[in-house]
């Protein structure tokens, strides 16, 4: 009984801690887009921690992350009547939701196999995939800095995984899941990149999260994953993912995108890996080997380089 009470109180403190960091900045968010971005980054950095702590199947916790956020957002959207959308945009929002749901599901599966820090890092390779897919499919040329950054990131991955493991094709399945998740997120970005110019962020999130929720609950039912019988602490973690990581996190990040350059926001979002790593050490007692730290730093540097653009002669002058 004492142990159960201790664990429950510990769980409450973790949720309270996440809410505390958000409340430090929340009163500045509306007036200051940079503060809004900080809030969003802190919010989403808790996601891998909640997944690790929740005693639930990974796809189930992903489902409740999306569904809990939608349940809170839906009444507001219905009250405001903010749901008008063209049929084509609706299909894109729903399809994007399915792809996003696949991304979250596979990423959560990765988190069950490897450390929160490494999984989050690899999941952030999406910008590299976007550039590669744009080049291969759309024949869109990428600048020299993109290719430099891509090769730097690949070099970091080699250090992270280990040259001998790559040579003998020996990969931790968690690394493979995280890499696939990053690919799905890249596809999600490419599918939905233009839709927010046509509809509001909340309208998009309303339909997008419907698509993700329906897709994920179908997968859970198909796999036979538990959906209802969980401990109180697990419900706290899953609801925390929905309200803090999904709803508060992405609303504040999308808000900042209305005022800040997208490239700078994308680079800033890389800091979630560092913050998530800090939470993992503090709350999960995770430790990284030197090669993992070195590889992670190089990968982050490579991703950051892909966002840079060469200045034109006019800009230099």
JSON list of C-alpha atoms in Angstrom, two decimals, residues 15 22 43 50 64-73 236-251:
[
{"chain": "A", "resi": 15, "resn": "UNK", "atom": "CA", "xyz": [2.51, 15.78, -14.30]},
{"chain": "A", "resi": 22, "resn": "UNK", "atom": "CA", "xyz": [4.29, 25.52, -19.13]},
{"chain": "A", "resi": 43, "resn": "UNK", "atom": "CA", "xyz": [5.49, 20.55, -24.10]},
{"chain": "A", "resi": 50, "resn": "UNK", "atom": "CA", "xyz": [5.08, 9.97, -20.82]},
{"chain": "A", "resi": 64, "resn": "UNK", "atom": "CA", "xyz": [-5.07, 8.47, -26.30]},
{"chain": "A", "resi": 65, "resn": "UNK", "atom": "CA", "xyz": [-2.50, 11.20, -26.95]},
{"chain": "A", "resi": 66, "resn": "UNK", "atom": "CA", "xyz": [-4.46, 12.19, -30.07]},
{"chain": "A", "resi": 67, "resn": "UNK", "atom": "CA", "xyz": [-7.98, 11.40, -28.86]},
{"chain": "A", "resi": 68, "resn": "UNK", "atom": "CA", "xyz": [-7.69, 13.22, -25.52]},
{"chain": "A", "resi": 69, "resn": "UNK", "atom": "CA", "xyz": [-6.50, 16.34, -27.34]},
{"chain": "A", "resi": 70, "resn": "UNK", "atom": "CA", "xyz": [-9.37, 16.08, -29.81]},
{"chain": "A", "resi": 71, "resn": "UNK", "atom": "CA", "xyz": [-11.95, 15.71, -27.03]},
{"chain": "A", "resi": 72, "resn": "UNK", "atom": "CA", "xyz": [-10.81, 19.03, -25.54]},
{"chain": "A", "resi": 73, "resn": "UNK", "atom": "CA", "xyz": [-10.51, 20.81, -28.90]},
{"chain": "A", "resi": 236, "resn": "UNK", "atom": "CA", "xyz": [-2.61, 10.47, -16.05]},
{"chain": "A", "resi": 237, "resn": "UNK", "atom": "CA", "xyz": [0.28, 9.91, -18.41]},
{"chain": "A", "resi": 238, "resn": "UNK", "atom": "CA", "xyz": [-1.88, 9.30, -21.46]},
{"chain": "A", "resi": 239, "resn": "UNK", "atom": "CA", "xyz": [-4.11, 12.29, -20.76]},
{"chain": "A", "resi": 240, "resn": "UNK", "atom": "CA", "xyz": [-0.98, 14.34, -20.05]},
{"chain": "A", "resi": 241, "resn": "UNK", "atom": "CA", "xyz": [0.33, 13.41, -23.50]},
{"chain": "A", "resi": 242, "resn": "UNK", "atom": "CA", "xyz": [-2.91, 14.59, -25.06]},
{"chain": "A", "resi": 243, "resn": "UNK", "atom": "CA", "xyz": [-3.28, 17.89, -23.22]},
{"chain": "A", "resi": 244, "resn": "UNK", "atom": "CA", "xyz": [0.37, 18.89, -22.79]},
{"chain": "A", "resi": 245, "resn": "UNK", "atom": "CA", "xyz": [2.24, 17.36, -25.74]},
{"chain": "A", "resi": 246, "resn": "UNK", "atom": "CA", "xyz": [-0.39, 17.23, -28.47]},
{"chain": "A", "resi": 247, "resn": "UNK", "atom": "CA", "xyz": [-2.79, 20.10, -27.73]},
{"chain": "A", "resi": 248, "resn": "UNK", "atom": "CA", "xyz": [-0.75, 22.74, -25.90]},
{"chain": "A", "resi": 249, "resn": "UNK", "atom": "CA", "xyz": [2.47, 21.81, -27.70]},
{"chain": "A", "resi": 250, "resn": "UNK", "atom": "CA", "xyz": [1.30, 22.00, -31.28]},
{"chain": "A", "resi": 251, "resn": "UNK", "atom": "CA", "xyz": [-1.09, 24.93, -30.83]}
]
